[in-house]
Short mmCIF file of C-alpha atoms and ligand atoms in Angstrom, two decimals:
data_model
loop_
_atom_site.label_atom_id
_atom_site.label_comp_id
_atom_site.label_asym_id
_atom_site.label_seq_id
_atom_site.Cartn_x
_atom_site.Cartn_y
_atom_site.Cartn_z
CA MET A 16 0.00 0.00 0.00
CA PRO A 17 1.52 3.36 -0.96
CA ARG A 18 1.93 5.74 1.94
CA ASN A 19 -0.58 8.61 2.12
CA TYR A 20 2.04 11.24 2.74
CA PRO A 21 5.56 11.16 1.32
CA LEU A 22 8.17 11.40 4.09
CA GLY A 23 9.20 14.88 2.96
CA LYS A 24 5.67 16.09 3.72
CA ILE A 25 5.60 14.97 7.33
CA ARG A 26 6.38 17.21 10.28
CA ASN A 27 6.72 15.77 13.78
CA ILE A 28 6.71 18.71 16.12
CA GLY A 29 6.39 19.52 19.79
CA ILE A 30 4.98 22.69 21.32
CA ILE A 31 7.14 23.68 24.27
CA ALA A 32 7.26 26.64 26.67
CA HIS A 33 7.00 27.93 30.20
CA ILE A 34 3.67 27.29 31.95
CA ASP A 35 0.73 29.38 30.64
CA ALA A 36 2.55 30.74 27.58
CA GLY A 37 -0.35 29.52 25.43
CA LYS A 38 0.80 26.16 24.03
CA THR A 39 -2.57 24.46 24.36
CA THR A 40 -4.44 27.57 23.17
CA ILE A 41 -2.25 27.58 20.05
CA THR A 42 -2.73 23.85 19.50
CA GLU A 43 -6.50 24.23 19.76
CA ARG A 44 -6.37 26.93 17.03
CA ILE A 45 -4.18 24.70 14.89
CA LEU A 46 -6.78 21.95 15.19
CA PHE A 47 -9.51 24.40 14.25
CA TYR A 48 -7.79 26.00 11.26
CA THR A 49 -6.66 22.67 9.87
CA GLY A 50 -10.26 21.46 10.08
CA ARG A 51 -9.58 18.84 12.76
CA THR A 52 -12.15 20.41 15.10
CA TYR A 53 -15.26 22.43 14.31
CA LYS A 54 -15.27 24.52 17.43
CA ILE A 55 -12.36 26.07 19.26
CA GLY A 56 -11.69 24.55 22.68
CA GLU A 57 -10.62 26.89 25.47
CA VAL A 58 -8.31 25.98 28.34
CA HIS A 59 -9.98 28.34 30.82
CA GLU A 60 -13.42 26.94 30.02
CA GLY A 61 -12.25 23.35 30.43
CA THR A 62 -13.10 22.55 26.80
CA ALA A 63 -9.63 22.21 25.27
CA VAL A 64 -9.41 18.98 23.28
CA MET A 65 -5.71 18.59 24.11
CA ASP A 66 -6.21 19.01 27.89
CA TRP A 67 -8.54 16.05 28.13
CA MET A 68 -7.64 14.68 31.58
CA GLU A 69 -10.01 15.54 34.41
CA GLN A 70 -7.15 17.02 36.45
CA GLU A 71 -6.10 19.17 33.49
CA ARG A 72 -9.57 20.58 32.98
CA GLU A 73 -10.08 21.26 36.68
CA ARG A 74 -6.81 23.12 37.00
CA ALA A 75 -6.67 24.64 33.50
CA ILE A 76 -3.11 23.41 32.98
CA THR A 77 -1.55 20.69 30.88
CA ILE A 78 -0.22 17.73 32.86
CA THR A 79 0.37 15.04 30.30
CA ALA A 80 1.71 15.44 26.77
CA ALA A 81 -1.05 14.86 24.22
CA ALA A 82 -0.52 13.86 20.60
CA THR A 83 -2.60 14.71 17.57
CA THR A 84 -2.35 14.77 13.80
CA CYS A 85 -3.57 17.41 11.38
CA TYR A 86 -3.11 18.36 7.75
CA TRP A 87 -2.06 21.68 6.22
CA HIS A 88 -1.31 22.42 2.57
CA GLU A 89 -0.79 18.75 1.70
CA HIS A 90 1.46 18.14 4.66
CA ARG A 91 0.81 15.94 7.63
CA ILE A 92 1.70 17.46 10.98
CA ASN A 93 1.99 15.27 14.05
CA ILE A 94 1.88 17.54 17.09
CA ILE A 95 2.61 16.91 20.72
CA ASP A 96 1.38 19.58 23.13
CA THR A 97 3.55 19.42 26.25
CA PRO A 98 3.04 20.76 29.79
CA GLY A 99 5.02 23.79 30.93
CA HIS A 100 4.96 23.21 34.68
CA VAL A 101 8.35 22.19 36.03
CA ASP A 102 6.84 19.16 37.83
CA PHE A 103 6.04 17.56 34.48
CA THR A 104 9.38 18.15 32.80
CA ALA A 105 9.68 14.43 32.00
CA GLU A 106 6.87 14.85 29.49
CA VAL A 107 8.92 17.44 27.62
CA GLU A 108 12.04 15.30 27.77
CA ARG A 109 10.42 12.23 26.23
CA CYS A 110 8.74 14.26 23.52
CA LEU A 111 11.86 16.12 22.47
CA ARG A 112 13.62 12.77 22.26
CA VAL A 113 11.26 11.54 19.53
CA LEU A 114 10.26 14.74 17.73
CA ASP A 115 12.01 16.35 14.79
CA GLY A 116 11.17 20.00 15.38
CA GLY A 117 9.85 22.36 18.04
CA VAL A 118 7.61 25.39 18.27
CA VAL A 119 8.70 27.42 21.28
CA VAL A 120 6.05 29.76 22.66
CA PHE A 121 6.75 32.93 24.63
CA ASP A 122 4.42 35.24 26.49
CA ALA A 123 4.96 38.71 24.98
CA VAL A 124 4.60 40.36 28.40
CA ALA A 125 6.66 37.98 30.54
CA GLY A 126 9.30 37.29 27.86
CA VAL A 127 11.79 34.55 28.66
CA GLU A 128 10.73 32.76 31.88
CA ALA A 129 12.37 30.10 34.03
CA GLN A 130 10.89 27.10 32.21
CA SER A 131 11.54 28.74 28.82
CA GLU A 132 15.22 28.33 29.65
CA THR A 133 14.76 24.72 30.74
CA VAL A 134 12.88 23.63 27.64
CA TRP A 135 15.36 25.52 25.45
CA ARG A 136 18.22 23.57 27.03
CA GLN A 137 16.31 20.32 26.59
CA ALA A 138 15.82 21.14 22.90
CA ASN A 139 19.54 21.97 22.61
CA LYS A 140 20.40 18.61 24.13
CA TYR A 141 18.60 16.77 21.33
CA SER A 142 19.58 19.39 18.67
CA VAL A 143 15.94 19.99 17.84
CA PRO A 144 15.50 22.70 15.17
CA ARG A 145 12.89 25.19 16.30
CA ILE A 146 10.81 28.21 15.42
CA CYS A 147 9.45 30.64 18.02
CA ILE A 148 6.16 32.40 18.37
CA ILE A 149 5.76 35.36 20.67
CA ASN A 150 2.17 34.92 21.81
CA LYS A 151 -0.22 37.15 23.78
CA MET A 152 0.58 40.18 21.65
CA ASP A 153 -2.90 41.46 22.58
CA ARG A 154 -1.98 41.95 26.23
CA THR A 155 -1.18 45.36 27.64
CA GLY A 156 2.55 45.52 28.11
CA ALA A 157 3.31 43.10 25.26
CA ASN A 158 6.80 43.84 24.03
CA LEU A 159 8.24 42.01 21.06
CA LYS A 160 11.57 43.81 21.11
CA ARG A 161 12.22 43.12 24.77
CA THR A 162 11.26 39.45 24.41
CA ILE A 163 13.69 39.07 21.51
CA ALA A 164 16.45 40.79 23.48
CA MET A 165 15.81 38.38 26.36
CA MET A 166 16.00 35.42 23.99
CA GLU A 167 19.36 36.56 22.72
CA ASP A 168 20.68 37.35 26.14
CA ARG A 169 19.37 34.42 28.18
CA LEU A 170 19.00 31.69 25.58
CA HIS A 171 21.87 32.82 23.32
CA ALA A 172 19.48 32.41 20.42
CA ASN A 173 20.30 33.75 16.97
CA THR A 174 16.87 35.31 16.42
CA LEU A 175 15.62 35.79 12.86
CA LEU A 176 12.59 38.05 13.02
CA ILE A 177 10.37 37.32 10.00
CA GLN A 178 7.30 39.32 11.03
CA LEU A 179 6.56 42.74 12.48
CA PRO A 180 3.43 43.33 14.55
CA ILE A 181 0.78 45.79 13.39
CA SER A 182 -0.57 47.12 16.62
CA THR A 183 -2.01 50.22 18.13
CA LYS A 184 -1.86 51.08 21.82
CA ASP A 185 -4.56 48.64 22.84
CA SER A 186 -5.04 46.26 19.96
CA PHE A 187 -3.00 43.85 17.91
CA ASP A 188 -4.35 43.78 14.38
CA GLY A 189 -1.99 41.67 12.37
CA ILE A 190 1.49 41.25 11.02
CA ILE A 191 3.81 42.37 8.29
CA ASP A 192 5.39 39.41 6.56
CA LEU A 193 8.97 40.62 6.08
CA ILE A 194 9.78 37.93 3.54
CA GLU A 195 6.93 38.69 1.16
CA ASN A 196 6.65 42.37 2.14
CA LYS A 197 2.94 42.02 2.74
CA ALA A 198 0.62 42.92 5.59
CA TRP A 199 -2.05 40.58 6.94
CA TYR A 200 -4.98 41.80 9.01
CA TYR A 201 -7.10 39.70 11.37
CA ASP A 202 -10.43 40.73 12.88
CA GLY A 203 -10.37 38.13 15.67
CA ASN A 204 -13.44 36.26 14.48
CA PRO A 205 -12.29 32.63 14.22
CA ASP A 206 -14.20 32.10 10.99
CA SER A 207 -12.85 35.16 9.16
CA GLU A 208 -10.08 34.76 6.63
CA PRO A 209 -7.00 36.94 7.14
CA LYS A 210 -7.10 40.01 4.85
CA GLU A 211 -4.11 40.99 2.81
CA GLY A 212 -3.37 44.70 2.81
CA ALA A 213 -0.76 47.34 2.30
CA VAL A 214 2.07 47.80 4.80
CA PRO A 215 0.97 50.80 6.90
CA GLU A 216 2.73 54.00 5.92
CA SER A 217 3.99 54.49 9.48
CA GLU A 218 5.75 51.09 9.43
CA ARG A 219 7.46 51.35 6.04
CA ASP A 220 10.88 52.48 7.29
CA LEU A 221 10.87 50.02 10.16
CA CYS A 222 9.92 47.28 7.74
CA ILE A 223 12.78 48.06 5.34
CA LYS A 224 15.26 48.11 8.22
CA ALA A 225 13.96 44.85 9.72
CA ARG A 226 14.15 43.10 6.36
CA GLU A 227 17.71 44.36 5.88
CA THR A 228 18.66 43.02 9.33
CA LEU A 229 17.10 39.65 8.49
CA ILE A 230 19.12 39.42 5.26
CA GLU A 231 22.34 40.40 7.03
CA LYS A 232 21.82 37.82 9.73
CA LEU A 233 20.97 35.16 7.18
CA ALA A 234 24.07 36.07 5.16
CA GLU A 235 26.21 35.48 8.23
CA ALA A 236 24.75 32.01 8.69
CA ASP A 237 24.29 30.92 5.09
CA ASP A 238 26.83 30.93 2.24
CA GLN A 239 24.32 31.22 -0.59
CA ILE A 240 22.72 34.35 0.85
CA MET A 241 26.19 35.69 1.63
CA GLU A 242 27.22 35.31 -2.02
CA ASN A 243 24.14 37.12 -3.30
CA TYR A 244 24.44 39.76 -0.63
CA VAL A 245 28.07 40.53 -1.38
CA SER A 246 27.55 40.62 -5.14
CA GLY A 247 24.54 42.88 -4.69
CA ASN A 248 22.13 40.45 -6.40
CA ASN A 249 18.44 40.67 -5.77
CA ILE A 250 17.40 38.20 -3.06
CA SER A 251 13.92 36.84 -3.70
CA ALA A 252 11.34 35.71 -1.17
CA ILE A 253 11.95 32.12 -2.25
CA ASP A 254 15.71 32.53 -1.69
CA LEU A 255 15.01 33.86 1.79
CA LYS A 256 12.64 31.04 2.67
CA LEU A 257 15.06 28.37 1.52
CA ALA A 258 17.89 30.01 3.42
CA LEU A 259 15.75 30.25 6.55
CA ARG A 260 15.01 26.57 6.24
CA ARG A 261 18.70 25.66 5.88
CA VAL A 262 19.70 27.86 8.82
CA THR A 263 16.90 26.53 11.04
CA LEU A 264 17.64 22.89 10.23
CA ALA A 265 21.32 23.45 10.97
CA ASN A 266 20.38 24.95 14.34
CA LYS A 267 22.15 28.18 13.40
CA GLY A 268 19.14 30.40 13.94
CA VAL A 269 15.47 30.51 14.91
CA PRO A 270 12.73 32.22 12.89
CA ILE A 271 10.58 34.44 15.13
CA LEU A 272 6.86 34.98 14.61
CA CYS A 273 4.26 36.76 16.70
CA GLY A 274 0.53 36.61 17.31
CA THR A 275 -2.25 36.04 19.77
CA ALA A 276 -3.77 32.61 19.93
CA LEU A 277 -6.62 33.60 22.22
CA LYS A 278 -7.78 36.25 19.72
CA ASN A 279 -7.31 33.85 16.78
CA LYS A 280 -4.68 36.00 15.13
CA CYS A 281 -1.67 34.77 13.14
CA ILE A 282 -2.10 31.01 13.48
CA GLN A 283 -2.12 30.41 9.70
CA PRO A 284 1.37 31.94 9.23
CA LEU A 285 2.58 29.73 12.09
CA LEU A 286 1.30 26.65 10.25
CA ASP A 287 3.04 27.85 7.08
CA ALA A 288 6.27 28.34 9.04
CA ILE A 289 6.05 24.82 10.51
CA ILE A 290 6.00 23.47 6.96
CA ASP A 291 8.52 25.93 5.51
CA TYR A 292 11.19 25.80 8.21
CA LEU A 293 10.85 22.71 10.40
CA PRO A 294 12.36 19.38 9.35
CA SER A 295 10.70 16.35 7.84
CA PRO A 296 12.06 12.96 8.97
CA LEU A 297 14.19 13.02 5.81
CA ASP A 298 16.00 16.15 6.96
CA MET A 299 17.13 14.50 10.16
CA PRO A 300 20.45 12.65 10.31
CA PRO A 301 20.02 8.85 10.06
CA VAL A 302 19.17 7.48 13.48
CA LYS A 303 22.13 5.98 15.33
CA ALA A 304 21.94 2.66 17.11
CA VAL A 305 24.09 -0.28 18.20
CA THR A 306 23.65 -3.92 17.34
CA VAL A 307 22.38 -6.11 20.15
CA LYS A 308 25.18 -8.62 19.56
CA GLY A 309 28.58 -7.02 19.73
CA GLY A 310 27.41 -3.45 20.21
CA THR A 311 28.72 -2.17 16.86
CA ASP A 312 27.44 1.17 15.64
CA VAL A 313 24.76 1.09 12.96
CA VAL A 314 22.50 3.66 11.38
CA ARG A 315 18.98 3.39 10.05
CA LEU A 316 17.85 5.63 7.24
CA ALA A 317 14.42 7.22 7.38
CA SER A 318 12.85 4.90 4.82
CA ASP A 319 9.98 2.42 4.71
CA ASP A 320 12.34 -0.07 3.04
CA GLU A 321 14.71 -0.30 6.00
CA PRO A 322 14.08 -2.83 8.81
CA PHE A 323 11.49 -1.69 11.35
CA THR A 324 12.95 0.37 14.23
CA ALA A 325 10.94 2.37 16.75
CA LEU A 326 11.32 3.87 20.19
CA ALA A 327 8.63 3.53 22.87
CA PHE A 328 8.38 6.89 24.59
CA LYS A 329 5.23 6.75 26.65
CA VAL A 330 3.18 4.12 28.43
CA VAL A 331 -0.31 4.92 29.66
CA SER A 332 -2.36 2.53 31.73
CA ASP A 333 -5.94 3.00 30.78
CA PRO A 334 -8.25 1.42 33.37
CA PHE A 335 -10.56 0.22 30.60
CA MET A 336 -8.32 -0.50 27.63
CA GLY A 337 -5.19 -1.68 29.36
CA ARG A 338 -1.67 -0.61 28.46
CA LEU A 339 -1.29 1.90 25.70
CA VAL A 340 2.28 2.23 24.40
CA TYR A 341 3.21 5.24 22.25
CA PHE A 342 6.09 4.86 19.85
CA ARG A 343 7.87 6.72 17.07
CA VAL A 344 8.85 4.79 13.95
CA TYR A 345 12.37 5.72 12.82
CA SER A 346 12.67 3.28 9.94
CA GLY A 347 10.66 0.61 8.18
CA LYS A 348 7.03 -0.01 9.04
CA VAL A 349 4.88 -2.17 11.23
CA VAL A 350 1.51 -3.78 10.61
CA ALA A 351 -1.22 -4.23 13.22
CA ARG A 352 -1.52 -7.68 14.83
CA THR A 353 1.99 -8.82 14.04
CA GLU A 354 4.97 -9.88 16.09
CA ILE A 355 7.87 -7.56 16.75
CA PHE A 356 10.89 -7.67 19.01
CA ASN A 357 11.66 -5.57 22.07
CA SER A 358 15.45 -5.57 21.86
CA THR A 359 15.93 -3.69 25.16
CA ARG A 360 14.33 -6.56 27.08
CA SER A 361 15.00 -9.38 24.60
CA LYS A 362 11.31 -10.16 24.42
CA ARG A 363 9.08 -11.02 21.54
CA GLU A 364 6.00 -8.84 21.64
CA ARG A 365 2.77 -8.84 19.71
CA ILE A 366 1.46 -5.56 18.39
CA GLY A 367 -2.31 -5.60 18.79
CA ARG A 368 -4.33 -2.70 17.51
CA LEU A 369 -2.49 0.27 16.04
CA LEU A 370 -3.90 3.66 16.90
CA LEU A 371 -3.45 7.17 15.63
CA MET A 372 -4.02 9.31 18.69
CA HIS A 373 -5.98 12.52 18.75
CA ALA A 374 -5.60 13.57 22.41
CA SER A 375 -7.82 10.96 24.12
CA HIS A 376 -9.53 9.81 20.92
CA ARG A 377 -8.16 6.95 18.88
CA GLU A 378 -8.38 6.16 15.23
CA GLU A 379 -7.59 2.58 14.31
CA ILE A 380 -5.03 2.16 11.52
CA ASP A 381 -3.60 -0.88 9.74
CA GLU A 382 0.04 0.07 9.63
CA ALA A 383 2.49 2.66 10.84
CA ASP A 384 5.33 3.65 8.53
CA THR A 385 8.54 5.63 8.93
CA GLY A 386 8.04 8.95 10.68
CA ALA A 387 4.76 7.90 12.31
CA ILE A 388 3.95 8.61 15.94
CA VAL A 389 1.32 6.12 17.02
CA ALA A 390 0.11 4.07 19.96
CA THR A 391 -0.62 0.40 20.33
CA ILE A 392 -2.45 -1.91 22.67
CA GLY A 393 -1.06 -5.33 23.35
CA LEU A 394 2.57 -4.86 24.33
CA LYS A 395 3.04 -6.46 27.73
CA ASP A 396 6.71 -6.03 28.49
CA THR A 397 7.52 -2.72 26.85
CA PHE A 398 8.45 0.31 28.91
CA THR A 399 9.38 3.92 28.20
CA GLY A 400 12.71 4.15 26.38
CA ASP A 401 12.64 0.62 24.93
CA THR A 402 13.61 -0.13 21.34
CA LEU A 403 11.10 -2.04 19.23
CA CYS A 404 12.41 -3.63 16.08
CA ASP A 405 12.39 -6.33 13.47
CA ARG A 406 13.51 -9.57 15.14
CA SER A 407 15.90 -10.46 12.35
CA HIS A 408 17.63 -7.07 12.67
CA PRO A 409 17.85 -6.40 16.41
CA ILE A 410 19.41 -3.07 17.31
CA LEU A 411 19.29 -0.74 20.29
CA LEU A 412 18.47 2.95 20.13
CA ASP A 413 19.65 5.33 22.81
CA THR A 414 17.12 5.20 25.65
CA ILE A 415 15.51 8.22 27.34
CA ARG A 416 17.00 9.43 30.61
CA PHE A 417 14.85 11.13 33.23
CA PRO A 418 15.69 13.23 36.27
CA GLU A 419 15.45 11.68 39.75
CA PRO A 420 12.46 12.62 41.95
CA VAL A 421 13.08 15.45 44.40
CA ILE A 422 10.32 15.29 47.01
CA SER A 423 8.64 12.48 48.93
CA VAL A 424 5.48 12.04 50.97
CA ALA A 425 3.99 9.11 52.85
CA ILE A 426 0.79 7.67 51.45
CA GLU A 427 -1.76 5.65 53.35
CA PRO A 428 -4.89 3.89 52.11
CA LYS A 429 -8.05 5.24 53.72
CA THR A 430 -9.61 1.84 54.33
CA ARG A 431 -8.47 -1.76 54.47
CA ALA A 432 -10.16 -2.39 51.14
CA ASP A 433 -8.09 0.36 49.57
CA GLN A 434 -4.81 -1.26 50.63
CA GLU A 435 -4.45 -3.84 47.88
CA LYS A 436 -5.92 -1.64 45.19
CA MET A 437 -3.52 1.13 46.12
CA GLU A 438 -0.46 -1.02 45.63
CA GLU A 439 -1.59 -2.09 42.20
CA ALA A 440 -2.53 1.44 41.16
CA LEU A 441 0.78 2.87 42.33
CA GLN A 442 2.57 0.16 40.42
CA ARG A 443 0.75 1.14 37.24
CA LEU A 444 1.48 4.81 37.77
CA THR A 445 5.22 4.17 38.14
CA VAL A 446 5.20 2.39 34.80
CA GLU A 447 3.56 5.43 33.21
CA ASP A 448 5.74 8.02 34.79
CA PRO A 449 9.50 7.48 35.07
CA THR A 450 9.83 10.40 37.49
CA PHE A 451 7.39 8.85 39.95
CA LYS A 452 8.78 6.27 42.40
CA VAL A 453 7.25 4.17 45.15
CA ASN A 454 9.16 2.68 48.08
CA TYR A 455 8.14 0.81 51.17
CA ASN A 456 10.06 1.87 54.26
CA GLU A 457 10.40 -1.23 56.42
CA GLU A 458 11.53 0.69 59.47
CA THR A 459 8.58 3.04 59.63
CA GLY A 460 6.10 0.78 57.87
CA GLN A 461 5.15 3.59 55.52
CA THR A 462 4.66 3.62 51.76
CA ILE A 463 6.64 6.55 50.39
CA ILE A 464 5.89 8.11 47.02
CA SER A 465 8.40 10.43 45.37
CA GLY A 466 8.03 12.85 42.50
CA MET A 467 9.14 16.10 40.93
CA GLY A 468 7.13 18.47 43.13
CA GLU A 469 4.02 19.01 45.23
CA LEU A 470 1.73 19.43 42.25
CA HIS A 471 3.04 16.21 40.69
CA LEU A 472 2.21 14.18 43.83
CA GLU A 473 -1.11 15.97 44.28
CA VAL A 474 -2.14 15.01 40.76
CA ILE A 475 -1.12 11.39 41.41
CA THR A 476 -3.23 11.14 44.58
CA SER A 477 -6.18 12.72 42.86
CA ARG A 478 -5.82 10.25 39.97
CA LEU A 479 -5.74 7.38 42.46
CA LEU A 480 -9.19 8.38 43.58
CA SER A 481 -10.75 9.31 40.26
CA GLU A 482 -9.25 6.68 37.95
CA PHE A 483 -8.43 3.79 40.24
CA MET A 484 -11.13 4.39 42.91
CA VAL A 485 -8.58 4.21 45.69
CA GLY A 486 -8.95 6.50 48.67
CA ALA A 487 -5.59 7.55 50.05
CA LYS A 488 -4.25 10.31 52.21
CA VAL A 489 -0.78 11.74 52.26
CA GLY A 490 1.32 12.85 55.15
CA LYS A 491 4.87 13.53 56.16
CA PRO A 492 7.27 10.60 55.97
CA ARG A 493 8.16 9.44 59.49
CA VAL A 494 11.79 9.40 60.46
CA ALA A 495 13.06 6.26 62.21
CA TYR A 496 15.22 7.66 64.98
CA LYS A 497 18.17 5.46 65.79
CA GLN A 498 20.50 5.27 68.79
CA THR A 499 24.20 5.00 68.68
CA ILE A 500 26.89 4.17 71.26
CA THR A 501 29.05 7.15 72.07
CA ILE A 502 31.28 5.93 74.96
CA PRO A 503 32.98 2.55 75.53
CA VAL A 504 31.06 0.22 77.89
CA LYS A 505 31.57 -3.25 79.22
CA ALA A 506 28.82 -5.73 80.00
CA GLU A 507 28.49 -9.37 80.89
CA GLY A 508 25.56 -11.82 80.85
CA LYS A 509 24.99 -15.47 81.65
CA PHE A 510 22.30 -17.87 80.58
CA VAL A 511 21.83 -21.01 82.65
CA ARG A 512 19.01 -23.53 82.30
CA GLN A 513 18.89 -26.84 84.13
CA SER A 514 15.68 -28.75 83.56
CA GLY A 515 16.81 -32.34 83.58
CA GLY A 516 18.84 -33.93 80.80
CA HIS A 517 21.49 -31.73 79.24
CA GLY A 518 21.72 -28.31 80.77
CA GLN A 519 22.04 -25.14 78.70
CA TYR A 520 24.72 -22.61 79.48
CA GLY A 521 25.80 -19.39 77.82
CA HIS A 522 28.21 -16.69 78.89
CA VAL A 523 28.77 -13.40 77.00
CA ARG A 524 31.25 -10.66 77.69
CA LEU A 525 30.74 -7.57 75.57
CA GLU A 526 32.82 -4.48 75.09
N1 GTP B 3 -4.50 37.50 26.49
C1 GTP B 3 -4.15 36.33 25.99
N2 GTP B 3 -4.30 35.22 26.73
C2 GTP B 3 -3.92 34.05 26.20
C3 GTP B 3 -3.38 33.95 24.90
N3 GTP B 3 -3.09 32.65 24.65
C4 GTP B 3 -3.44 31.97 25.75
N4 GTP B 3 -3.95 32.79 26.69
C5 GTP B 3 -4.49 32.43 28.01
O1 GTP B 3 -3.41 32.02 28.83
C6 GTP B 3 -3.81 30.95 29.67
C7 GTP B 3 -2.86 29.78 29.50
O2 GTP B 3 -3.01 29.27 28.21
P1 GTP B 3 -2.65 27.75 27.88
O3 GTP B 3 -2.89 27.58 26.42
O4 GTP B 3 -3.31 26.82 28.81
O5 GTP B 3 -1.10 27.75 28.18
P2 GTP B 3 -0.14 26.49 28.15
O6 GTP B 3 1.16 26.98 27.65
O7 GTP B 3 -0.77 25.37 27.40
O8 GTP B 3 -0.03 26.14 29.70
P3 GTP B 3 0.47 24.74 30.36
O9 GTP B 3 0.13 23.66 29.41
O10 GTP B 3 -0.25 24.61 31.64
O11 GTP B 3 1.94 24.88 30.55
C8 GTP B 3 -5.25 30.62 29.32
O12 GTP B 3 -6.10 31.24 30.23
C9 GTP B 3 -5.40 31.22 27.94
O13 GTP B 3 -6.72 31.61 27.66
C10 GTP B 3 -3.25 35.15 24.12
O14 GTP B 3 -2.81 35.16 22.98
N5 GTP B 3 -3.65 36.30 24.74
MG1 MG B 4 -1.14 23.46 27.97
#
């Protein structure tokens, strides 16, 4: 069966940022404008499709990374919306490990925040090419220039501004596309098309200067633009776009866009930029691995004709459906209801149903080919970070490493009936979440759960109740005080028992 989308037309991207920057709000607009949803979901109203978990809707924050797929201008975009809260940093880590590109979101008022730096470093670690959008341009105090300065200063980013905002004191109306030299106006109504217009007279000079800066910066990072620039040739919009793509893919610069997701402004140009500047699986270097026997280095090309290789990056225990394992296919393809090999654990596994995930909804598919990000039901012994492959070509991909938990609390079942259920539920949750650990302290008799922060553990206890129907309360871990001997002492004891037959006698001298 021919694949629906050629590899070059696939984008696997993650949306990453500090908490509340607007990642989910942007993703909801992407789903709407690509026709995936018919009504825009809002985080603050608890209707966001991507924040589907009960705890997410209650708190209006993202807790677990959610995957979805949409289509834009004949491209297929697989998106993972990640949480920004520091307690859920593992979700960002696992996503960046398997994604090809990133959209980094900034709040135009707050600029670069603590978690913006963390996610930026995580993206650096995996050399993920990225584009940035400065969101919330509608807010009073929004400042594009300051945010860009902060990005250069704190993230050491080579920023390539490709849009200028069109805004008055209290409204953000649209953008000037510096590449095409065109202005786009948005009225905020989600159903209205953006209107093309002239660059406002007042912005002309600024626009010429900003375009000149963009070309200079691109020339510094790209030989082809440099050549044209030096010889004074005309540089076309196409030349600029191709150069931006090369520079972004080489991680030598980041295109910067702006907009306001909440007011439905400038999402279409973001979608265009995802396609124009972020990598397809073909743009990524061949994936490196080692052979199971002998540990020699091997590579797998991004191609359906190579042996099947995938990395499991998320395990979710659904109380009704069982274990759902998410994986990214790096090479080859896999068909539903067939046998594969988990080379990390040397186990044969059977792929059951194959699912294309859309947040909590699932679409059953027959096969997953190179570049796909899908989930499956049926794998019993596969955990986060495991390599799945063709049994006749067993290789190992680099696994995913997670930070160690930093805080602990004691957890106690509310009733006797809860006891057994709690153990099982906690076990399942540790499989899902590599930054969540459970230990039994023999000395104090307490069950201790550890995680990345208070919110993390709070969410876990609330999930125990709502998903696993286990009542539990948390408290401080008890400390087992111990005594020690501080001065030398001498002691002596005797044991004598005479009750007929052989007597028993013991004598101990202790110092
Ligand atoms: N004024 C304004 N508010 C926005 C904009 N985008 C998002 N918001 C609001 O900011 C809040 C946070 O938005 P989210 O989309 O949940 O942010 P997030 O980055 O997904 O947050 P986490 O997933 O919890 O890290 C919500 O109340 C949104 O309505 C915007 O462009 N302008
Ligand atoms: Mg979110």
